[in-house]
Short mmCIF file of C-alpha atoms and ligand atoms in Angstrom, two decimals:
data_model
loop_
_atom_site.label_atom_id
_atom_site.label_comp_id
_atom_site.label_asym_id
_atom_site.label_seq_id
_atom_site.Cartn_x
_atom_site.Cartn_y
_atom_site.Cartn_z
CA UNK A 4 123.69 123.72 146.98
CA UNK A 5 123.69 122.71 143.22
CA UNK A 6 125.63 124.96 140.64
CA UNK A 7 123.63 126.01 137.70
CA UNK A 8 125.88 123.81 135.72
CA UNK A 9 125.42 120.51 137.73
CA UNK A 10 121.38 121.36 138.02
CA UNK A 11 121.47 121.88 133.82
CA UNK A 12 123.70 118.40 133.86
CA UNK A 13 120.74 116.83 136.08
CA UNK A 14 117.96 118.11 134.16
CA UNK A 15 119.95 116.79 130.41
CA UNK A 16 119.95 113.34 132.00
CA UNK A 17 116.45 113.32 133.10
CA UNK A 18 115.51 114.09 129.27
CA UNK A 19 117.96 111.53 128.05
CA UNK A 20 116.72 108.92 130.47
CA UNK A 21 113.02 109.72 129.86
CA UNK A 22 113.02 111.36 126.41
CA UNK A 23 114.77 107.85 125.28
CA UNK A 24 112.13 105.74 127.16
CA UNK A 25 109.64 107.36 125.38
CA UNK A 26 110.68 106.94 121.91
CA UNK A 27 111.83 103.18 122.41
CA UNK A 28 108.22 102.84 123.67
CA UNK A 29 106.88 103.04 120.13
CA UNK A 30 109.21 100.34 118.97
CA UNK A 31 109.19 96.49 119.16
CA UNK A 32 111.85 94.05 118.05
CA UNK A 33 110.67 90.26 116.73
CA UNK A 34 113.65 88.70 117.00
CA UNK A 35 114.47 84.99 116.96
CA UNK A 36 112.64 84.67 113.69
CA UNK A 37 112.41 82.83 110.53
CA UNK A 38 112.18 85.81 108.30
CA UNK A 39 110.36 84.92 104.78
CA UNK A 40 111.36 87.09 101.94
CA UNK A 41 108.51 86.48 99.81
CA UNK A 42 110.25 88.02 96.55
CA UNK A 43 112.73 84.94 96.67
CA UNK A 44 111.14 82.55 98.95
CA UNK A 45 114.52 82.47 100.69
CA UNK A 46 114.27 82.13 104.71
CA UNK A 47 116.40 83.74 106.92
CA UNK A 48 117.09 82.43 109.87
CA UNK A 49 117.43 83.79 113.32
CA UNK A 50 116.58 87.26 112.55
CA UNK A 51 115.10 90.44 114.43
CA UNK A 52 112.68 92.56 112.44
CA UNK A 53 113.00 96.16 114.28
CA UNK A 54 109.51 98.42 113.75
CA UNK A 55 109.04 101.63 114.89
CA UNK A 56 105.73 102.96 114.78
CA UNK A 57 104.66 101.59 111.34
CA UNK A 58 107.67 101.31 109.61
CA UNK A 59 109.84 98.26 109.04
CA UNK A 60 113.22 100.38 110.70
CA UNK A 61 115.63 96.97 110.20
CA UNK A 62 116.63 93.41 110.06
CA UNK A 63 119.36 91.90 111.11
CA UNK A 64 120.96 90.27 114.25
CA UNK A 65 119.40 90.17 117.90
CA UNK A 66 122.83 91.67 118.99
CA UNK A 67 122.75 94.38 117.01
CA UNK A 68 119.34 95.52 117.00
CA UNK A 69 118.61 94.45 120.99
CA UNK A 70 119.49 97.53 122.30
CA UNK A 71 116.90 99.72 120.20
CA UNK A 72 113.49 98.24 121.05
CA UNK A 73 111.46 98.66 124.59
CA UNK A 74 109.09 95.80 123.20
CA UNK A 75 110.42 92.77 122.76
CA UNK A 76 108.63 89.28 120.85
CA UNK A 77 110.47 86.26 120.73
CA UNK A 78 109.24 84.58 117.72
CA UNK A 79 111.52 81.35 118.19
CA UNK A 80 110.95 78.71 115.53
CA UNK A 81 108.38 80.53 113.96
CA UNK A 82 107.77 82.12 110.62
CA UNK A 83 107.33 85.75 109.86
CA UNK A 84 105.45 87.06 106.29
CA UNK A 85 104.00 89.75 105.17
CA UNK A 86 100.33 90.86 106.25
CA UNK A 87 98.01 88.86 104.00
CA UNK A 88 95.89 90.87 101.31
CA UNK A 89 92.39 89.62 100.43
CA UNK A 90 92.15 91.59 96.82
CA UNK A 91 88.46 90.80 96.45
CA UNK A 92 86.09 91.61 98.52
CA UNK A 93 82.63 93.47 99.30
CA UNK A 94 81.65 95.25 102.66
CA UNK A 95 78.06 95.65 101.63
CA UNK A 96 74.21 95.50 102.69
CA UNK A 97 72.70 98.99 104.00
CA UNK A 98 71.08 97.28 106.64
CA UNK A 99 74.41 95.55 107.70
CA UNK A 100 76.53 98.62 108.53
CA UNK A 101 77.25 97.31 112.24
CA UNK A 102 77.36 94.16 111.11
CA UNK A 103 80.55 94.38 109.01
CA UNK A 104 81.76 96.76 111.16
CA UNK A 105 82.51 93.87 114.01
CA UNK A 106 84.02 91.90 111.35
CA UNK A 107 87.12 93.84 111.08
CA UNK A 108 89.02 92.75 113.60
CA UNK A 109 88.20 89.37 112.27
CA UNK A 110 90.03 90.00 108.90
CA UNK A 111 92.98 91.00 111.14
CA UNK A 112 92.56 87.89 113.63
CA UNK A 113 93.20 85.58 110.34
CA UNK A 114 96.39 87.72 109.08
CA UNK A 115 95.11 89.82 106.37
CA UNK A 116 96.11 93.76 107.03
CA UNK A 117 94.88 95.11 103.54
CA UNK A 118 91.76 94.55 101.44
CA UNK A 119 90.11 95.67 98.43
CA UNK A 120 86.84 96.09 98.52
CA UNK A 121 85.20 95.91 94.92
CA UNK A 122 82.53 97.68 95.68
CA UNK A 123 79.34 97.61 97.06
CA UNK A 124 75.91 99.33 98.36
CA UNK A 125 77.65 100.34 100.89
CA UNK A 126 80.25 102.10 99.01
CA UNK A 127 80.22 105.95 100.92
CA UNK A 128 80.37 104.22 104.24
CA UNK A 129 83.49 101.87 103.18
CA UNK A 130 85.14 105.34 102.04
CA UNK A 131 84.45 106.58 105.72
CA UNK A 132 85.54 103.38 107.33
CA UNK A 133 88.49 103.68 104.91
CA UNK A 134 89.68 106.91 106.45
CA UNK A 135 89.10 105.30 109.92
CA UNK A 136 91.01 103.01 109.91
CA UNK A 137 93.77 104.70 108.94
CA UNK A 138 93.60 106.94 111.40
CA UNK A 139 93.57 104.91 113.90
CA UNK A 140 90.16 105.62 115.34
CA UNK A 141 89.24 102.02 114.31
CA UNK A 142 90.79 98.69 114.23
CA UNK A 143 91.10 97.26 110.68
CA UNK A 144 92.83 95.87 107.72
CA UNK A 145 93.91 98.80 105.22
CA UNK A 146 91.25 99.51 102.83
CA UNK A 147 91.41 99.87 99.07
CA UNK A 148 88.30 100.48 97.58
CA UNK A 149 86.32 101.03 94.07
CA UNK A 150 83.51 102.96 95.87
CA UNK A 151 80.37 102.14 93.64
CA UNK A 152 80.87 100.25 90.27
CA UNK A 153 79.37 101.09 86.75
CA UNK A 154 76.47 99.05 86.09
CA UNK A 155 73.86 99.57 82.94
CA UNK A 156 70.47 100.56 84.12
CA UNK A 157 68.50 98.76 86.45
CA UNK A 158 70.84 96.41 87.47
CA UNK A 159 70.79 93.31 89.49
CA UNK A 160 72.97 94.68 91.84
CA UNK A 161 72.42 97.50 94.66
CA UNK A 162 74.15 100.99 94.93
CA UNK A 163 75.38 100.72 90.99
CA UNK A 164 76.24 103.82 89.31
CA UNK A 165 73.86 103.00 86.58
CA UNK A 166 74.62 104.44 83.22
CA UNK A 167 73.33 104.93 79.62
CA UNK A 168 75.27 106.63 77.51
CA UNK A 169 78.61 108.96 77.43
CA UNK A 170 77.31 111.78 79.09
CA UNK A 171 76.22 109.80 82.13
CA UNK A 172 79.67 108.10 82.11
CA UNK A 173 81.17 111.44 82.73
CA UNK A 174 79.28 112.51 85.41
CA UNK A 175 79.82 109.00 87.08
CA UNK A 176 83.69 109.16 86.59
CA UNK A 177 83.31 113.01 87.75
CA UNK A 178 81.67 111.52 90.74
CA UNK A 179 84.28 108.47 91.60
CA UNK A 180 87.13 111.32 91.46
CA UNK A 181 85.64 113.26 94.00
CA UNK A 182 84.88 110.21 96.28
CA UNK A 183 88.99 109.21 95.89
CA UNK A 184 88.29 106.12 95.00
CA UNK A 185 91.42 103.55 94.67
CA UNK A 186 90.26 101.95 91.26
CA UNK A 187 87.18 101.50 89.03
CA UNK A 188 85.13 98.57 88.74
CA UNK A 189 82.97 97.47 85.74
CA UNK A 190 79.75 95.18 85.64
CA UNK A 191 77.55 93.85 82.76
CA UNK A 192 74.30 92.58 84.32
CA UNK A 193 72.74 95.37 81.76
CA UNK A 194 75.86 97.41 80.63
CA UNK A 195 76.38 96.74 77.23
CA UNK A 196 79.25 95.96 75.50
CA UNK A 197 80.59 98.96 73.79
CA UNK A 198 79.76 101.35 76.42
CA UNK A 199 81.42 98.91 79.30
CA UNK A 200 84.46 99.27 76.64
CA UNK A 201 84.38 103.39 76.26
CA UNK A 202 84.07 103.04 80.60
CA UNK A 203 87.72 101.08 80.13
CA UNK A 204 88.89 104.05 77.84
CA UNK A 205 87.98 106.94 80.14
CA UNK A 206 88.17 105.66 83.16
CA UNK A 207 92.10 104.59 81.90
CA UNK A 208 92.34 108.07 80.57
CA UNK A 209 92.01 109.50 84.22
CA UNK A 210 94.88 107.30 85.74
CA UNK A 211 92.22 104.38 87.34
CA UNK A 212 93.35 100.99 87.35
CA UNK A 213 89.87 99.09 85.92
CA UNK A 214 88.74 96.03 87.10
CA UNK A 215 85.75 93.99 86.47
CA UNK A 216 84.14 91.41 84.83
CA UNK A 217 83.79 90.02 81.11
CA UNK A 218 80.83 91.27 79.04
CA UNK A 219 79.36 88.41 76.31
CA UNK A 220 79.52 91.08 73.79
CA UNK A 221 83.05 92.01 73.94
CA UNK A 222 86.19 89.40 74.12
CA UNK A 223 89.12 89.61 77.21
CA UNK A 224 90.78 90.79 74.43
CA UNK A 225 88.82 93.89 73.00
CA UNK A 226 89.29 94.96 77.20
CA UNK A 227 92.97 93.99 77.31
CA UNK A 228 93.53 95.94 74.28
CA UNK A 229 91.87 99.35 75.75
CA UNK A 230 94.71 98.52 78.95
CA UNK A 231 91.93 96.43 81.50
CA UNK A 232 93.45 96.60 84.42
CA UNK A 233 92.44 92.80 85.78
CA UNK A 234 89.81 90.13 85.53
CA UNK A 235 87.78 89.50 88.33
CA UNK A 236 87.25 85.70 88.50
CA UNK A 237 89.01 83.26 86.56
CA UNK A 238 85.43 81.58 85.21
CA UNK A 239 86.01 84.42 82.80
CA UNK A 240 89.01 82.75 81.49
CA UNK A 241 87.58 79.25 79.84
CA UNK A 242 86.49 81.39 77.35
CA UNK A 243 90.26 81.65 76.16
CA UNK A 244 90.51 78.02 75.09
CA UNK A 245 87.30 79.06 72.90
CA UNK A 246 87.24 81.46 69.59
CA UNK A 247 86.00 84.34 71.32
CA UNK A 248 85.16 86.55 68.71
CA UNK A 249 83.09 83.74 66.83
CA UNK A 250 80.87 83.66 70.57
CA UNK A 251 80.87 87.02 70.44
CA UNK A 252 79.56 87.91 67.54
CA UNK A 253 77.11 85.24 67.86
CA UNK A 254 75.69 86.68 70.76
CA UNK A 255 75.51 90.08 68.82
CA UNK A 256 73.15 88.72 66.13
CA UNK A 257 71.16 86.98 68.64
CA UNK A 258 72.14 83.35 67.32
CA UNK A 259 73.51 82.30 70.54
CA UNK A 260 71.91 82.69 73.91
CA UNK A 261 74.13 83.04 76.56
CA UNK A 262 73.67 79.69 78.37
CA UNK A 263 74.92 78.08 75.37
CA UNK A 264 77.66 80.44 75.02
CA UNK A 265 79.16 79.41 78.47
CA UNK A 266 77.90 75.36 77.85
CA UNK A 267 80.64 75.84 75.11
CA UNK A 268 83.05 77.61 76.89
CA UNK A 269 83.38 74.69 79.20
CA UNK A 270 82.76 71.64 76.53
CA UNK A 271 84.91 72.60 73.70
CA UNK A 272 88.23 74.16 75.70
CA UNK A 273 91.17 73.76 74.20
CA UNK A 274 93.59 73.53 76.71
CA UNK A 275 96.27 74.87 74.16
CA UNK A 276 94.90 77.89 72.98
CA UNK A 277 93.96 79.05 76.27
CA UNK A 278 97.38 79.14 77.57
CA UNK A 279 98.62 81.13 74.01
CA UNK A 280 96.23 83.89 75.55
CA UNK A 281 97.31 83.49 78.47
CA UNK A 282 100.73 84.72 77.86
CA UNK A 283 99.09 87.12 75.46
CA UNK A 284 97.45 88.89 78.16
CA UNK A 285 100.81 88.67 80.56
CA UNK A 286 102.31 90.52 77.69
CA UNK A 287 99.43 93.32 78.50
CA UNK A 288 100.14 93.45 81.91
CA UNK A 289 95.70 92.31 82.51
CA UNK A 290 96.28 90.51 86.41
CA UNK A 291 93.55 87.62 87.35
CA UNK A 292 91.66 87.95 90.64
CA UNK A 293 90.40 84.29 90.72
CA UNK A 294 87.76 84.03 93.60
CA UNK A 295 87.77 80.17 93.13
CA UNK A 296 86.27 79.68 96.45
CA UNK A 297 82.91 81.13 95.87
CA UNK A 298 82.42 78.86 92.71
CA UNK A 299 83.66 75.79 94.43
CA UNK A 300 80.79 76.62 97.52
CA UNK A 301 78.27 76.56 94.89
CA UNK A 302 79.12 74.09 93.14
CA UNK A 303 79.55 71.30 95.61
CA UNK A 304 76.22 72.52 97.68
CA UNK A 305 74.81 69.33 97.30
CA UNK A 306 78.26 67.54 99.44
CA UNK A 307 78.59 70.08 102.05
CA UNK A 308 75.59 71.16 104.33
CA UNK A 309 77.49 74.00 106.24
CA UNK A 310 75.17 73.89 108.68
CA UNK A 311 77.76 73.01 111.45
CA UNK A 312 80.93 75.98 110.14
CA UNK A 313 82.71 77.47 113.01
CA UNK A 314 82.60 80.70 111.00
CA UNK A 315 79.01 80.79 111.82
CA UNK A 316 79.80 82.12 115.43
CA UNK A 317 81.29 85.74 113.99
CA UNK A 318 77.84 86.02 111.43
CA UNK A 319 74.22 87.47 112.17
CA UNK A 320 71.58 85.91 111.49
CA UNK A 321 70.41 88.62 108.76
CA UNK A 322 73.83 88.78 107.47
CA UNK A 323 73.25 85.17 106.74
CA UNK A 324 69.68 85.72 105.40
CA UNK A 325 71.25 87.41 102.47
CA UNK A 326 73.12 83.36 101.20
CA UNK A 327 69.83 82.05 100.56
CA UNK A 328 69.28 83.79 97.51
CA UNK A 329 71.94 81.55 95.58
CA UNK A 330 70.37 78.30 97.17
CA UNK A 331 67.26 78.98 95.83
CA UNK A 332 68.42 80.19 92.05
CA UNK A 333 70.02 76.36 92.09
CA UNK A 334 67.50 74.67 93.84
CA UNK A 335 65.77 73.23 90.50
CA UNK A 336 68.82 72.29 88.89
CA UNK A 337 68.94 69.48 86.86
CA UNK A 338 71.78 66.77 87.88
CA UNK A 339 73.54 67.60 84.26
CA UNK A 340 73.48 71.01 85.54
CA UNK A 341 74.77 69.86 89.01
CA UNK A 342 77.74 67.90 87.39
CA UNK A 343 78.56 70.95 85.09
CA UNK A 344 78.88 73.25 87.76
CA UNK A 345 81.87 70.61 89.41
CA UNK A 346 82.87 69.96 86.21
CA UNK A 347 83.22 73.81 85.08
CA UNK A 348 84.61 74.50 88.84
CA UNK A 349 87.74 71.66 88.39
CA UNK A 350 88.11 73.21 84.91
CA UNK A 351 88.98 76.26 86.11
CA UNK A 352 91.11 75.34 89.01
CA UNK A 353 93.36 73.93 86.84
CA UNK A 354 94.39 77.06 84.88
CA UNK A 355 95.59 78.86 87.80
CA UNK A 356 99.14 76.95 87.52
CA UNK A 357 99.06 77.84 83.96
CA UNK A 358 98.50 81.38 84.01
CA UNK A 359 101.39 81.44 86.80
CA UNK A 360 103.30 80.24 84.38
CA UNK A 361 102.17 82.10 81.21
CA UNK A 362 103.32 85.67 83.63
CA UNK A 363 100.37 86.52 84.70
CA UNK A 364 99.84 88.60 87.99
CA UNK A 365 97.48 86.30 90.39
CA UNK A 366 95.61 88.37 93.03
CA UNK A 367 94.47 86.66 95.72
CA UNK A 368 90.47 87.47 96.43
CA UNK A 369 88.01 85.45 98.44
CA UNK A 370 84.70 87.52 97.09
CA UNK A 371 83.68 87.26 100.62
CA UNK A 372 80.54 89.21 100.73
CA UNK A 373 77.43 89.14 102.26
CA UNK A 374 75.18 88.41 99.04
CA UNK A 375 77.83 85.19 98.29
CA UNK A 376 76.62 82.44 99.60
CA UNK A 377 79.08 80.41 102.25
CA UNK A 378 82.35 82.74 101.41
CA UNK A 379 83.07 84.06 104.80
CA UNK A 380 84.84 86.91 105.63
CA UNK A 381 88.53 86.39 106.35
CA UNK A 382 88.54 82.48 106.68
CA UNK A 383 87.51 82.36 103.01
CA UNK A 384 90.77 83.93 101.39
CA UNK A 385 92.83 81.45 103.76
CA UNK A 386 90.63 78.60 102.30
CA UNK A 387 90.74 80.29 98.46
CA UNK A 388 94.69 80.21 99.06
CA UNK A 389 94.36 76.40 100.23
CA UNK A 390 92.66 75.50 96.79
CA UNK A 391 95.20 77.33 95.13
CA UNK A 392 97.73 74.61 96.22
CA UNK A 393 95.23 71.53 95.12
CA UNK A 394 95.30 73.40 91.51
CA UNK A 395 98.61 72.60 91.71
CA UNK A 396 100.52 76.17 92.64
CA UNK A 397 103.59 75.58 94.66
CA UNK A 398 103.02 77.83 98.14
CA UNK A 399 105.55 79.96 97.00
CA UNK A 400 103.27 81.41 94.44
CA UNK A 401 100.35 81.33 96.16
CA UNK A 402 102.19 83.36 99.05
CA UNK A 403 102.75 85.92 96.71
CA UNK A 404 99.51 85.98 95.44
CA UNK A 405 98.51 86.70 98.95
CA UNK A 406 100.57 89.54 99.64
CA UNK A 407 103.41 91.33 97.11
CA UNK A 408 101.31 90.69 94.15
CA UNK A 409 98.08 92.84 95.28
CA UNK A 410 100.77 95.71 96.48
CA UNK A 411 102.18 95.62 92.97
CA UNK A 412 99.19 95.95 91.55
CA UNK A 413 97.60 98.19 93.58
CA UNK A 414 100.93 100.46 92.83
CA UNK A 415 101.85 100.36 96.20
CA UNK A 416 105.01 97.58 96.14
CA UNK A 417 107.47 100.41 97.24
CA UNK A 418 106.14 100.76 100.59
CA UNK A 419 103.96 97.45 101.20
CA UNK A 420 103.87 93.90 100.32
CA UNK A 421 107.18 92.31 101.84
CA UNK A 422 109.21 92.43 104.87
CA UNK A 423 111.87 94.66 103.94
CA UNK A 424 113.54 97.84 105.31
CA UNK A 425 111.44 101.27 104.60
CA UNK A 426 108.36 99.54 104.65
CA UNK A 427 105.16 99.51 106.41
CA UNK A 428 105.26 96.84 109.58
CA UNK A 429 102.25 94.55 108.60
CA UNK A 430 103.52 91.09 109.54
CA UNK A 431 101.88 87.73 110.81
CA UNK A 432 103.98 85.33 112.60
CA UNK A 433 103.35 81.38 111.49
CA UNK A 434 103.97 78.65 114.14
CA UNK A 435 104.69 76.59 111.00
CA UNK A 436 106.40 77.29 107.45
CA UNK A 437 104.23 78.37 105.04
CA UNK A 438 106.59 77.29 102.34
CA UNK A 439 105.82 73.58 102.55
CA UNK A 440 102.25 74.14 102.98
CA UNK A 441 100.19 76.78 102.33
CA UNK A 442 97.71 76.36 104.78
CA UNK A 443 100.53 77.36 107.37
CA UNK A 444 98.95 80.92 106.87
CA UNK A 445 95.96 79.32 109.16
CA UNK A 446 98.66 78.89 111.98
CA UNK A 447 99.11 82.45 113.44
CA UNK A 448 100.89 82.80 116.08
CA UNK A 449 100.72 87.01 116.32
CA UNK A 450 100.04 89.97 113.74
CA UNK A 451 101.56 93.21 113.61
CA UNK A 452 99.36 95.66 111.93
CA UNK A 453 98.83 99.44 112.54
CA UNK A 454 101.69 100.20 114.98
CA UNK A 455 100.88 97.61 117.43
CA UNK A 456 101.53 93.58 118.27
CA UNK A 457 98.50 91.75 118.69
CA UNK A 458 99.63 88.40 120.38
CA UNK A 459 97.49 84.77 119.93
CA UNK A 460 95.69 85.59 122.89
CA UNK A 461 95.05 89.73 121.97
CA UNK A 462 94.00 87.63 118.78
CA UNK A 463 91.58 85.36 120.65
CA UNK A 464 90.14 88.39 122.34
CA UNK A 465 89.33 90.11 118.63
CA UNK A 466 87.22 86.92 117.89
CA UNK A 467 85.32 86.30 120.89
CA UNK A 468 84.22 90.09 121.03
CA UNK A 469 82.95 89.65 117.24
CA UNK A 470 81.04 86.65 118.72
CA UNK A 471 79.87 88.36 121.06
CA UNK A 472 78.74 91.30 119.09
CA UNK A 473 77.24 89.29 116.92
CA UNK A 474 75.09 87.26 119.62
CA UNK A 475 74.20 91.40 120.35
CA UNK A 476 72.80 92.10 117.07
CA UNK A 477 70.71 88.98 116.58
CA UNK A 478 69.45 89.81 120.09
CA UNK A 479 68.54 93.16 119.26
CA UNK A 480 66.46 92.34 115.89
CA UNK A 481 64.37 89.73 118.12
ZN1 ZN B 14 82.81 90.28 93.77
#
């Protein structure tokens, strides 16, 4: 018979034994890897990344950190980064709600673990999805999100909080606060000028970061001034290498239309001046989402048919219905019109190594969205990030771009955005070195994301079931 000592000594082992399997169950060592620190660019070599749960718990050698882990993934001769962040997106259409739903597993199938959404008609239900997935309930890249966006009235766009004056501007803000949004977007289909500007003022007043896009009647600088946040889309920024008050006050008094504005935006650039502002506007801290990809799509229409894309397999048929739109707005134009586009596209390729070097922040964004027209969701950021290297980036850069750079400006660099200790565990292994080519971020070999390893095959899975689900859907709306 047992003493009560030896039967307490029994039962302290069984809850070492046990009570230790359990909590090296939630942890997984990648060891054998290339480790890229993406502040630096340096490699380390041979490394083991140590996660528990969702945190980044160590790095260092196999030997020391073997004994820790339950989980083990040997990631030898391959490269591990930081989850990739797609800073410009929109999860919209009211009738697509299921429909962008399935694509979530996509973004994460391609390597990107956050996303900004910059809003949409489908605002409320992105907050919701938001929440989701960061619970856990659903499987998808971290969410950021500007809700709904300030518009003027009747807008082109759906689900705009349209405003008129100050008061309504209030109650708008008043609204975003108690939606949480993560940052303010501004529009100017209608909104004019010097209201978009007071929308910079308060919405800055309340703590927002504010995003959006250029207004004819105001200059990047009048918005950098009032502390603008970023630029969405680098198109904005031929209008540096122009005088920008002289257009502006031209289209004030009505002596320039608009289309001539932007014909001389593109025809009289001066390289020089543009990259003075540049460095101006580094000095103010104003980041650049460029988007290049969505401009390059429409702009070489005429090459590429895109009737045969592989992307086509994850997309429904009436999430595809909504790309026709920007066919048909271009179908009558005129082969001067045609070249401008390519013309205005290369233009503004080029000034992405130039703003690198001026200081700017580059986000990378895709402006994958259902209403924009051949910019799929996921593949598009990879392809945005390929084009960032033919403007003549070096991958370093455009790495960051793709990762630390939208944690740093969404405020969040202290706990995302590189593979360092004390940080959340969203990694993608490469099979090949993203530092001599960017489009090694294609090659993924396994993502970490959310507290669990998704291998190539568990990656495989994600996009055959959004394959499938789409081949559901277009079923269904027979
Ligand atoms: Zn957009």
């Amino acid at each position: 018979m047992f003493s009560q000592k030896i039967k307490f000594l029994i039962l302290f082992f069984f809850l070492l034994i046990f009570g230790n399997v359990n909590s090296q169950n939630k942890s997984v060592l990648i060891f054998n890897a290339n480790v890229i620190d993406v502040k630096s660019g340096k490699i380390s070599k041979n490394q083991a990344i140590l996660i528990e749960n969702q945190t980044i718990k160590n790095i260092g050698s196999f030997k020391k950190l073997n004994n820790l882990a339950a989980e083990k993934i040997d990631a030898k001769g391959k490269y591990v980064i930081p989850g990739l962040w797609d800073m410009h997106i929109h999860i919209e259409g009211q009738d697509l709600v299921e429909d962008n739903k399935a694509l979530f597993p996509v973004f994460i199938a391609h390597g990107i673990t956050t996303v900004r959404d910059a809003a949409s008609d489908l605002g409320l239900q992105v907050l919701k999805w938001r929440e989701e997935i960061n619970d856990g309930k659903i499987l998808g890249p971290t969410i950021f999100t500007a809700g709904r966006k300030l518009e003027g009235l009747n807008s082109i766009w759906k689900g705009d909080l349209e405003i008129e004056n100050e008061a309504q501007l209030t109650q708008m803000l008043n609204y975003l606060d108690s939606l949480q949004v993560d940052f303010v977007k501004i529009t100017e289909n209608t909104l004019k000028g010097d209201l978009f500007l007071k929308s910079v003022i308060e919405a800055k007043k309340r703590g927002y970061l504010v995003t959006g896009h250029v207004p004819y009647d105001l200059t990047i600088n009048d918005l950098a001034s009032e502390g603008f946040s970023a630029i969405e889309h680098a198109s904005y920024l031929l209008r540096l290498g122009n005088d920008e008050n002289l257009s502006k006050k031209g289209i004030l008094s009505g002596t320039l239309t608009k289309a001539q504005a932007e014909k001389d935006f593109l025809l009289n650039f001066k390289q020089e001046q543009a990259i003075k502002a540049y460095s101006d506007l580094a000095q103010k801290n104003v980041a650049v989402c460029p988007t290049l990809i969505g401009g390059k799509q429409l702009a070489y229409l005429d090459e590429n048919n895109h009737k045969n894309d592989d992307f086509q397999r994850y997309l429904t048929k009436r999430f595809m219905s909504n790309y026709q739109w920007r066919i048909d707005r271009m179908a009558n134009d005129t082969p001067e019109q045609k070249q401008q586009r390519k013309d205005r596209y290369q233009l503004i390729a080029k000034q992405l190594p130039y703003v690198q070097n001026a200081g700017m922040l580059i986000i990378a964004g895709s402006d994958c969205a259902a209403l924009n027209t051949f910019v799929y969701p996921a593949a598009s950021l990879i392809e945005e990030l390929g084009l960032f290297q033919k403007s003549g980036m070096t991958p370093l850069d455009i790495l960051q771009s793709a990762t630390m750079n939208g944690a740093k400006f969404m405020g969040k660099f202290d706990k995302m955005g590189s593979l360092d200790v004390g940080k959340v565990a969203d990694l993608v292994i490469l099979d090949e070195n993203p530092l001599l080519d960017i489009n090694a971020v294609s090659k993924t070999a396994g993502v970490f994301t959310k507290g669990k390893y998704f291998d190539k095959s568990a990656l495989n899975q994600m996009l055959e079931d959004a394959a499938k689900k789409k081949a559901e859907l277009d079923k269904s709306r027979e």
